[in-house]
Amino acid sequence: MKKNVYISTPLYYVNAEPHLGSTYTNVVTDAWARFHRQRNRDTFFQTGTDEHGEKIVEAAEAAGRSPKEFVDEVSAKFRSVWDSCGIGYDHFIRTSDPAHIAYVQEILAQIHEQGDIYFDEYKGLYCVGCERLYTEKELEDGLCPQHRTKPVERSEPNYFFRMSKYQEKILDHLEKNPDFIRPEGYRNEALAMLREPLGDLCISRPKDRLTWGIELPFDKNYVCYVWFDALLNYTSGPASLGREEEIWSGAQHFIGKDILKPHAVFWPTILLAAGRPLYQHLNVHGFWSSGGQKMSKSLGNVVAPLEMRDRYGMDGLRYFMLRDMAFGQDADFTEEAMITRLNADLANGIGNLASRTLAMTKKYFGSEVQSIEPSEPIDHELAAAYATARGELDAQIEVLAFHRGLEALWRGIDAANKYVVETAPFKLAKDETQTARVGAILHNCLESIRVAGQLIAPFMPEASEKLREALHLEPSVWNNLDTPWGEAFPEGHVIEPSLALFPRIDKKS
Ligand code: MSP
């Protein structure tokens, strides 16, 4: 059966604009979606915005707007940023969508009906930034570990979801399915959470304190807790398209490590209560710091993704993020490290290979691709290096090791640059008896660019497209990863005379 893959990002809070963290989540999910699409799997990619709750009301008030005006504006901003970054989502969901609201109310009614919701006194320490309660144990020096702020004490009558009823089942599932939450460190964290007494989840807020939310279908004096509402986006989105069952069966979520608990604990219990199957995987990434420090406005080290895109191109930003962060671990962002990486791998690596191959093909053959014969063992070694790189790339990406996958692909590109040096077509070209051999060498170089260009498509879609255009290959040829080495260019095929793919970047003084 054809594999179906449903990839989701978290829904971004609209209290702030897209930043490097949310950009990374979207880049990594977009690359993963493109990778699966390229391998002919049915792929569905959803992102969107999280628009209810207290922190949104606070942000709207600070901006002097009504919550509705505010969320419309910021959600549109998110969408336009992702569009201008080339993020290829299939569905953009907003928690203020009427279809989502109706879905959440339906699930609430169902769970209430089956006795999984009860009324009680709510007491605890609440962080508005995280929109959740913290246990004393989870706090660091009495402060929220994410926001470094003191949580507020809350005490009010509210509705509770019997989360603890499902705890054992989730724990059991996690124990039996080692790749349910990955990488492993986060699985262990989730196991530790589930081995502690869990308690139940408060899922309402009284309207006299908060009106900006989804009204409970069984009590109009309350709105739904924002996390309960937002998590349901993952099934409500496909459901709004009439495709819940089909799409949901391949669900994989991507999240940052700060929101592990809602996704590893709350969400699976909600799914079980709602009578839905569990998701397939929860893929958890680490955090980006900036110049060795947590990104914060007060430190002035917040990295603006659009500024980076304008300076280095979206593909440059994508490549750096995917290559320099080991998925799951934290990484540090500096422009200096980015420039070094882009110059080494893009300008000197694939960019140089493409520019000199096209220049020589123009100079010696008027840009016409020559026969791949006569061949020599070194040509077969090059083709073999590419086959190995492709195999390693696929294996590493399948386990989310984006950095290792790209590293493996670059071993192929490096082999091609070495091949140019070793076969030295620019020297052979001086000898007229070697013309056919020079043509064959350049054909091998073009194949190197072709295969690399196809394989980079999920990670650097713009550069891949530029290479396709420069090589004058049809999208149908480009999208087929199985064309054997030496069979992509028909006889007499003419390519572009030049291509400046990744110019060298000067380091700022
Ligand atoms: N609205 C919730 C998610 C609800 S999903 C049903 C939320 N939103 S968020 O806007 O605060 O965060 C969105 C994503 O950005 C999270 O995956 C978070 O981990 C990620 N990042 C925020 N800052 C980050 C870094 N500095 N580095 C990497 N990712 C980080 O949480």
Coordinates of C-alpha atoms and ligand atoms in Angstrom, one line a residue:
M1 CA 0.0 0.0 0.0
K2 CA 1.2 3.5 -0.8
K3 CA 2.4 5.2 2.4
N4 CA 0.4 8.2 3.5
V5 CA 2.1 10.9 5.4
Y6 CA 0.4 13.7 7.3
I7 CA 2.8 16.3 8.6
S8 CA 1.8 19.1 10.9
T9 CA 3.5 22.1 12.5
P10 CA 2.3 23.5 15.8
L11 CA -0.2 26.3 15.4
Y12 CA 1.7 29.5 16.0
Y13 CA 0.4 31.9 18.7
V14 CA -0.6 35.2 17.0
N15 CA 0.7 37.3 19.9
A16 CA 4.0 37.8 18.2
E17 CA 5.3 37.7 14.6
P18 CA 7.1 34.7 13.0
H19 CA 10.6 34.3 14.4
L20 CA 13.6 32.1 13.8
G21 CA 12.1 29.3 16.0
S22 CA 8.8 29.1 14.2
T23 CA 10.6 29.5 10.9
Y24 CA 12.8 26.5 11.7
T25 CA 9.7 24.4 12.6
N26 CA 8.2 25.3 9.3
V27 CA 11.4 24.8 7.3
V28 CA 12.0 21.4 8.7
T29 CA 8.4 20.2 8.2
D30 CA 8.3 21.7 4.7
A31 CA 11.6 19.8 3.8
W32 CA 10.2 16.6 5.3
A33 CA 6.9 17.0 3.3
R34 CA 8.8 17.7 0.1
F35 CA 11.1 14.7 0.7
H36 CA 8.1 12.4 1.0
R37 CA 6.2 13.9 -1.9
Q38 CA 9.3 13.5 -4.1
R39 CA 9.2 9.8 -3.2
N40 CA 5.7 9.6 -4.4
R41 CA 4.0 9.2 -1.0
D42 CA 0.6 10.8 -0.5
T43 CA 1.5 13.8 1.6
F44 CA -0.6 16.3 3.4
F45 CA 1.0 19.2 5.2
Q46 CA -0.8 21.5 7.6
T47 CA 0.2 24.6 9.5
G48 CA -1.8 27.5 10.9
T49 CA -2.4 29.8 13.8
D50 CA -3.5 29.4 17.5
E51 CA -5.8 32.3 18.2
H52 CA -7.7 31.9 21.4
G53 CA -6.7 32.3 25.1
E54 CA -5.5 34.8 27.6
K55 CA -2.2 35.8 26.0
I56 CA -3.9 36.7 22.7
V57 CA -6.3 38.9 24.6
E58 CA -3.4 40.6 26.4
A59 CA -1.6 41.1 23.1
A60 CA -4.7 42.5 21.4
E61 CA -5.3 44.9 24.3
A62 CA -1.7 46.1 24.1
A63 CA -2.1 46.7 20.4
G64 CA -5.3 48.6 21.1
R65 CA -7.4 46.2 19.0
S66 CA -10.3 43.9 19.5
P67 CA -9.2 40.2 19.6
K68 CA -10.9 39.5 16.3
E69 CA -9.3 42.4 14.4
F70 CA -6.0 41.5 16.0
V71 CA -6.0 37.8 15.2
D72 CA -7.2 38.4 11.6
E73 CA -4.3 40.7 11.1
V74 CA -1.5 38.6 12.6
S75 CA -2.8 35.3 11.2
A76 CA -2.7 36.9 7.7
K77 CA 0.8 38.1 8.4
F78 CA 1.9 34.5 9.3
R79 CA 0.4 33.2 6.2
S80 CA 2.0 35.8 4.0
V81 CA 5.4 35.2 5.6
W82 CA 5.2 31.5 5.0
D83 CA 4.1 32.1 1.5
S84 CA 6.9 34.4 0.8
C85 CA 9.3 31.9 2.3
G86 CA 8.0 29.2 -0.1
I87 CA 6.5 27.0 2.7
G88 CA 4.4 24.5 0.7
Y89 CA 1.6 23.7 3.1
D90 CA -1.6 22.1 1.8
H91 CA -3.9 23.5 4.4
F92 CA -3.7 26.6 6.6
I93 CA -5.9 26.2 9.7
R94 CA -7.0 28.9 12.1
T95 CA -8.6 28.0 15.4
S96 CA -11.1 30.8 14.8
D97 CA -12.3 28.9 11.6
P98 CA -16.0 28.0 12.1
A99 CA -15.4 24.4 11.0
H100 CA -12.7 24.0 13.7
I101 CA -15.0 25.6 16.4
A102 CA -17.9 23.3 15.5
Y103 CA -15.5 20.3 15.6
V104 CA -14.2 21.2 19.0
Q105 CA -17.7 21.6 20.4
E106 CA -18.7 18.2 18.9
I107 CA -15.8 16.5 20.7
L108 CA -16.5 18.3 23.9
A109 CA -20.1 17.2 23.8
Q110 CA -19.1 13.6 23.0
I111 CA -16.6 13.4 25.9
H112 CA -19.0 15.1 28.3
E113 CA -21.8 12.7 27.3
Q114 CA -19.6 9.7 28.0
G115 CA -18.8 11.0 31.5
D116 CA -15.2 12.1 30.9
I117 CA -15.8 15.7 31.9
Y118 CA -16.7 16.8 35.5
F119 CA -17.0 20.1 37.4
D120 CA -14.7 20.9 40.3
E121 CA -12.6 23.6 41.9
Y122 CA -9.5 24.5 40.0
K123 CA -6.4 25.5 41.9
G124 CA -2.8 25.9 40.8
L125 CA 0.0 28.0 39.5
Y126 CA -0.7 29.2 35.9
C127 CA 1.8 30.7 33.4
V128 CA -0.1 32.9 30.9
G129 CA 2.9 32.8 28.5
C130 CA 2.6 28.9 28.3
E131 CA -1.1 29.0 28.9
R132 CA -0.8 26.1 31.3
L133 CA -0.6 25.1 34.9
Y134 CA 2.8 24.1 36.4
T135 CA 3.4 21.7 39.3
E136 CA 5.8 23.0 42.0
K137 CA 8.3 20.4 40.8
E138 CA 8.3 21.7 37.2
L139 CA 9.2 25.3 38.3
E140 CA 12.7 26.5 38.5
D141 CA 13.3 28.7 41.6
G142 CA 9.6 29.2 41.6
L143 CA 9.6 30.6 38.0
C144 CA 8.3 29.2 34.8
P145 CA 11.3 27.5 33.1
Q146 CA 10.3 28.9 29.6
H147 CA 9.4 32.5 30.5
R148 CA 11.3 33.0 33.7
T149 CA 8.2 34.6 35.2
K150 CA 6.3 33.9 38.4
P151 CA 3.1 31.9 37.6
V152 CA -0.1 33.4 38.9
E153 CA -2.2 31.5 41.5
R154 CA -5.6 30.5 40.2
S155 CA -8.6 29.3 42.1
E156 CA -12.0 29.0 40.5
P157 CA -14.7 26.4 39.7
N158 CA -14.1 24.8 36.3
Y159 CA -14.6 21.7 34.1
F160 CA -12.1 18.9 34.1
F161 CA -11.3 16.2 31.6
R162 CA -10.5 12.8 33.1
M163 CA -7.0 12.7 31.6
S164 CA -5.7 10.3 34.3
K165 CA -8.2 7.7 33.2
Y166 CA -6.1 7.3 30.0
Q167 CA -2.7 7.6 31.5
E168 CA -1.9 3.9 31.7
K169 CA -2.8 3.2 28.1
I170 CA -0.6 6.0 26.8
L171 CA 2.3 4.9 29.0
D172 CA 1.9 1.3 27.7
H173 CA 1.8 2.6 24.1
L174 CA 4.9 4.6 24.6
E175 CA 6.7 1.6 26.1
K176 CA 5.7 -0.6 23.2
N177 CA 6.5 1.8 20.4
P178 CA 10.0 3.2 20.8
D179 CA 9.7 5.6 17.8
F180 CA 6.3 7.0 18.9
I181 CA 8.2 10.0 20.3
R182 CA 11.6 10.8 18.8
P183 CA 14.5 11.4 19.2
E184 CA 14.8 9.1 22.2
G185 CA 15.7 11.8 24.8
Y186 CA 12.2 13.3 24.5
R187 CA 10.6 9.8 24.6
N188 CA 12.3 9.4 28.0
E189 CA 11.1 12.7 29.2
A190 CA 7.6 11.8 28.2
L191 CA 7.9 8.4 29.9
A192 CA 9.0 10.2 33.1
M193 CA 6.0 12.5 33.0
L194 CA 3.6 9.6 32.5
R195 CA 5.1 7.6 35.4
E196 CA 4.2 10.4 37.8
P197 CA 0.6 10.9 39.0
L198 CA -1.0 12.9 36.2
G199 CA -4.2 14.3 37.6
D200 CA -6.9 15.6 35.3
L201 CA -6.9 18.5 32.9
C202 CA -8.8 21.7 33.5
I203 CA -10.4 22.4 30.1
S204 CA -12.5 25.5 30.8
R205 CA -12.2 29.2 31.6
P206 CA -15.2 31.1 33.1
K207 CA -16.5 33.8 30.7
D208 CA -16.5 36.4 33.4
R209 CA -12.7 36.3 33.2
L210 CA -12.2 35.3 29.5
T211 CA -14.7 35.4 26.7
W212 CA -12.2 35.0 23.8
G213 CA -12.6 31.2 23.2
I214 CA -14.8 28.4 22.1
E215 CA -18.0 28.2 24.2
L216 CA -18.6 24.9 26.0
P217 CA -21.5 23.2 24.3
F218 CA -22.9 22.1 27.7
D219 CA -22.3 25.4 29.7
K220 CA -22.5 28.8 28.0
N221 CA -20.8 30.5 31.0
Y222 CA -17.5 28.9 30.0
V223 CA -15.1 28.8 27.1
C224 CA -12.7 26.0 26.3
Y225 CA -9.1 26.0 27.5
V226 CA -6.8 27.1 24.7
W227 CA -4.6 24.0 24.5
F228 CA -7.6 21.6 24.4
D229 CA -9.0 23.7 21.5
A230 CA -5.7 24.1 19.7
L231 CA -4.6 20.4 19.8
L232 CA -7.8 19.4 18.1
N233 CA -6.7 21.3 15.0
Y234 CA -4.7 18.2 14.0
T235 CA -7.8 16.2 13.4
S236 CA -10.3 19.1 12.7
G237 CA -8.3 20.3 9.7
P238 CA -8.5 17.1 7.7
A239 CA -12.1 16.7 9.0
S240 CA -13.0 20.1 7.6
L241 CA -12.0 18.7 4.2
G242 CA -14.0 15.6 4.7
R243 CA -10.8 13.5 4.9
E244 CA -10.2 12.9 8.6
E245 CA -9.9 9.1 8.5
E246 CA -7.8 8.9 5.3
I247 CA -5.4 11.7 6.3
W248 CA -5.2 11.1 10.1
S249 CA -3.9 7.5 9.7
G250 CA -0.4 8.8 8.6
A251 CA -0.1 11.6 11.2
Q252 CA 3.3 12.9 12.4
H253 CA 3.6 16.0 14.4
F254 CA 6.6 18.3 14.5
I255 CA 7.1 20.5 17.6
G256 CA 9.7 22.3 19.6
K257 CA 10.8 20.8 22.9
D258 CA 9.0 23.4 25.0
I259 CA 5.6 22.0 24.0
L260 CA 6.4 18.3 24.7
K261 CA 3.9 17.9 27.5
P262 CA 0.8 19.0 25.7
H263 CA 1.7 16.9 22.7
A264 CA 3.1 13.8 24.5
V265 CA 0.6 13.7 27.3
F266 CA -2.5 15.9 26.9
W267 CA -3.1 15.2 23.2
P268 CA -2.9 11.3 23.2
T269 CA -5.3 11.2 26.1
I270 CA -7.8 13.5 24.3
L271 CA -7.5 11.3 21.2
L272 CA -8.3 8.1 23.2
A273 CA -11.3 9.8 24.8
A274 CA -12.5 11.0 21.5
G275 CA -12.2 7.5 20.1
R276 CA -9.6 8.4 17.6
P277 CA -6.4 6.4 16.8
L278 CA -3.2 7.8 18.2
Y279 CA -0.8 9.7 15.9
Q280 CA 2.1 7.8 14.4
H281 CA 5.0 10.0 15.5
L282 CA 5.8 13.0 17.5
N283 CA 9.0 14.6 16.2
V284 CA 10.6 17.0 18.6
H285 CA 13.3 19.5 17.8
G286 CA 15.6 21.6 19.9
F287 CA 15.9 25.4 20.4
W288 CA 17.9 27.9 18.5
S289 CA 19.9 30.4 20.6
S290 CA 21.5 33.5 19.1
G291 CA 25.2 34.2 19.7
G292 CA 25.2 31.7 22.6
Q293 CA 22.3 33.3 24.4
K294 CA 18.5 32.8 24.5
M295 CA 16.9 35.0 21.9
S296 CA 15.2 37.9 23.6
K297 CA 14.1 41.4 22.7
S298 CA 15.9 42.9 25.7
L299 CA 19.2 41.4 24.6
G300 CA 18.6 42.6 21.1
N301 CA 19.7 39.3 19.6
V302 CA 16.4 38.2 18.0
V303 CA 17.0 36.9 14.5
A304 CA 14.5 38.1 12.0
P305 CA 13.9 35.3 9.4
L306 CA 12.8 37.6 6.6
E307 CA 15.9 39.8 7.1
M308 CA 18.1 36.6 6.8
R309 CA 16.1 35.5 3.7
D310 CA 16.7 38.9 2.1
R311 CA 20.4 38.8 2.8
Y312 CA 21.2 35.2 2.0
G313 CA 18.2 33.8 0.1
M314 CA 15.6 31.5 1.5
D315 CA 17.6 28.4 0.3
G316 CA 20.7 29.7 2.1
L317 CA 18.7 30.1 5.4
R318 CA 17.0 26.6 4.9
Y319 CA 20.4 25.0 4.2
F320 CA 22.1 26.5 7.2
M321 CA 19.2 25.6 9.6
L322 CA 18.9 22.0 8.3
R323 CA 22.7 21.4 8.1
D324 CA 23.8 23.0 11.4
M325 CA 21.1 21.8 13.8
A326 CA 21.1 18.1 14.6
F327 CA 17.4 17.4 14.8
G328 CA 16.4 17.2 18.5
Q329 CA 19.4 19.1 19.8
D330 CA 19.9 22.8 20.4
A331 CA 22.0 24.9 18.1
D332 CA 23.4 28.4 18.0
F333 CA 22.7 30.9 15.3
T334 CA 25.3 33.5 14.2
E335 CA 25.6 35.1 10.8
E336 CA 29.3 34.4 10.8
A337 CA 28.7 30.6 11.1
M338 CA 26.0 30.9 8.4
I339 CA 28.3 32.7 6.0
T340 CA 31.1 30.2 6.6
R341 CA 28.7 27.3 5.9
L342 CA 27.2 28.8 2.8
N343 CA 30.5 29.7 1.3
A344 CA 32.0 26.3 1.9
D345 CA 29.1 24.1 0.9
L346 CA 27.1 26.2 -1.5
A347 CA 29.4 28.7 -3.2
N348 CA 32.5 26.4 -3.3
G349 CA 30.6 23.2 -3.4
I350 CA 27.6 22.8 -5.6
G351 CA 27.7 26.4 -7.0
N352 CA 31.3 26.0 -8.2
L353 CA 30.6 22.6 -9.7
A354 CA 27.7 24.0 -11.7
S355 CA 29.4 27.2 -12.9
R356 CA 32.5 25.5 -14.1
T357 CA 30.7 22.6 -15.8
L358 CA 28.4 24.9 -17.7
A359 CA 31.3 27.3 -18.6
M360 CA 33.4 24.4 -20.0
T361 CA 30.4 22.9 -21.9
K362 CA 29.9 26.2 -23.5
K363 CA 33.6 26.8 -24.3
Y364 CA 34.3 23.4 -25.8
F365 CA 31.0 22.3 -27.2
G366 CA 28.8 25.4 -27.6
S367 CA 26.7 24.2 -24.6
E368 CA 25.7 20.9 -26.3
V369 CA 25.8 17.8 -24.1
Q370 CA 28.2 15.1 -25.5
S371 CA 28.1 11.4 -25.4
I372 CA 29.1 9.8 -22.0
E373 CA 31.5 7.5 -23.9
P374 CA 34.4 6.8 -23.9
S375 CA 34.3 6.1 -20.2
E376 CA 37.0 5.3 -17.7
P377 CA 36.9 3.6 -14.3
I378 CA 37.0 7.0 -12.6
D379 CA 33.6 7.8 -14.2
H380 CA 32.0 4.7 -12.6
E381 CA 33.6 5.6 -9.3
L382 CA 31.9 8.9 -9.5
A383 CA 28.5 7.4 -10.4
A384 CA 29.0 4.9 -7.5
A385 CA 29.8 7.8 -5.1
Y386 CA 26.5 9.4 -6.0
A387 CA 24.6 6.1 -5.6
T388 CA 26.1 5.8 -2.1
A389 CA 25.3 9.4 -1.3
R390 CA 21.7 9.0 -2.4
G391 CA 21.3 5.8 -0.2
E392 CA 22.8 7.5 2.8
L393 CA 20.7 10.6 2.3
D394 CA 17.5 8.7 2.2
A395 CA 18.4 6.6 5.2
Q396 CA 19.4 9.6 7.3
I397 CA 16.4 11.7 6.4
E398 CA 14.0 8.9 7.1
V399 CA 15.3 9.0 10.7
L400 CA 15.2 12.9 10.8
A401 CA 18.9 13.3 10.7
F402 CA 18.8 16.2 8.3
H403 CA 22.3 17.3 9.0
R404 CA 23.7 13.8 8.3
G405 CA 21.7 13.4 5.2
L406 CA 22.9 16.6 3.7
E407 CA 26.5 15.8 4.8
A408 CA 26.2 12.5 2.9
L409 CA 24.9 14.2 -0.2
W410 CA 27.7 16.7 -0.1
R411 CA 30.2 13.8 -0.1
G412 CA 28.8 13.1 -3.6
I413 CA 29.2 16.8 -4.6
D414 CA 32.7 16.8 -3.2
A415 CA 33.5 13.7 -5.2
A416 CA 32.4 15.5 -8.4
N417 CA 34.6 18.5 -7.7
K418 CA 37.5 16.2 -7.1
Y419 CA 36.7 14.4 -10.3
V420 CA 37.0 17.7 -12.2
V421 CA 40.4 18.2 -10.7
E422 CA 41.6 14.7 -11.3
T423 CA 40.3 14.3 -14.9
A424 CA 41.3 17.9 -15.7
P425 CA 39.1 18.5 -18.8
F426 CA 40.6 22.0 -19.1
K427 CA 44.0 20.5 -19.8
L428 CA 42.8 17.6 -22.0
A429 CA 40.9 20.1 -24.1
K430 CA 44.2 21.4 -25.5
D431 CA 44.7 18.0 -27.2
E432 CA 42.4 17.6 -30.2
T433 CA 42.5 13.8 -30.0
Q434 CA 40.9 14.0 -26.5
T435 CA 37.7 15.9 -27.6
A436 CA 35.4 12.9 -27.1
R437 CA 36.9 12.2 -23.7
V438 CA 36.4 15.8 -22.6
G439 CA 32.8 15.6 -23.7
A440 CA 32.3 12.4 -21.7
I441 CA 33.9 14.0 -18.6
L442 CA 31.6 17.0 -18.9
H443 CA 28.6 14.7 -19.3
N444 CA 29.6 13.0 -16.0
C445 CA 29.8 16.4 -14.4
L446 CA 26.4 17.3 -15.7
E447 CA 25.0 14.1 -14.4
S448 CA 26.5 15.0 -11.0
I449 CA 24.7 18.4 -11.1
R450 CA 21.5 16.8 -12.3
V451 CA 21.4 14.2 -9.5
A452 CA 22.5 16.6 -6.8
G453 CA 20.0 19.2 -8.2
Q454 CA 17.2 16.7 -7.9
L455 CA 18.2 15.5 -4.5
I456 CA 18.5 19.0 -3.0
A457 CA 14.9 19.8 -4.0
P458 CA 13.3 19.1 -0.6
F459 CA 15.9 21.2 1.2
M460 CA 16.6 24.0 -1.4
P461 CA 13.7 24.1 -3.8
E462 CA 14.6 27.4 -5.4
A463 CA 18.2 26.3 -6.3
S464 CA 16.9 22.9 -7.5
E465 CA 14.5 24.7 -9.9
K466 CA 17.3 27.0 -11.1
L467 CA 19.4 24.0 -11.9
R468 CA 16.6 22.3 -13.7
E469 CA 16.1 25.4 -15.9
A470 CA 19.8 25.7 -16.6
L471 CA 20.0 22.1 -17.7
H472 CA 16.9 22.5 -19.8
L473 CA 15.2 19.4 -18.3
E474 CA 11.5 19.0 -18.1
P475 CA 9.8 18.8 -14.7
S476 CA 8.7 15.2 -15.5
V477 CA 12.4 14.2 -15.9
W478 CA 13.4 16.2 -12.9
N479 CA 10.8 14.7 -10.7
N480 CA 11.9 11.1 -11.5
L481 CA 14.7 10.2 -9.1
D482 CA 15.2 6.8 -10.8
T483 CA 16.6 7.9 -14.1
P484 CA 19.9 5.9 -14.5
W485 CA 23.2 7.8 -14.6
G486 CA 24.0 8.8 -18.2
E487 CA 20.4 8.6 -19.4
A488 CA 19.0 12.0 -18.5
F489 CA 20.3 14.0 -21.5
P490 CA 19.2 13.1 -25.0
E491 CA 21.6 13.4 -27.9
G492 CA 22.1 16.9 -29.1
H493 CA 20.7 18.3 -25.8
V494 CA 21.7 22.0 -25.3
I495 CA 21.9 23.6 -21.9
E496 CA 22.3 27.2 -20.6
P497 CA 25.8 28.8 -21.2
S498 CA 26.2 29.8 -17.5
L499 CA 24.8 29.7 -14.1
A500 CA 25.7 31.7 -11.0
L501 CA 23.9 29.7 -8.4
F502 CA 25.4 30.7 -5.1
P503 CA 27.8 33.6 -5.3
R504 CA 30.4 33.8 -2.5
I505 CA 29.4 36.0 0.4
D506 CA 31.8 38.5 1.8
K507 CA 32.2 38.4 5.6
K508 CA 31.1 41.7 7.2
S509 CA 34.0 43.3 8.9
Ligands
MSP1 N1 0.5 27.7 20.1 C1 1.4 26.8 20.7 C2 1.3 25.5 19.9 C3 0.0 24.9 19.8 S1 0.0 23.4 18.8 C4 -1.5 22.8 19.0 C5 2.8 27.4 20.6 N2 3.0 28.3 19.8 S2 4.4 29.2 19.6 O1 4.2 30.1 18.6 O2 4.8 29.7 20.9 O3 5.5 28.2 19.3 C6 5.6 27.6 18.0 C7 6.8 26.8 17.7 O4 8.0 27.6 17.7 C8 7.1 25.7 18.8 O5 7.3 24.5 18.1 C9 8.3 26.2 19.5 O6 9.0 25.1 20.0 C10 9.0 26.9 18.4 N3 10.0 27.8 18.9 C11 9.9 29.0 19.6 N4 11.1 29.5 19.9 C12 12.1 28.6 19.4 C13 13.5 28.7 19.3 N5 14.2 29.7 19.8 N6 14.1 27.7 18.6 C14 13.4 26.7 18.0 N7 12.1 26.6 18.0 C15 11.4 27.4 18.9 O7 3.6 26.9 21.4

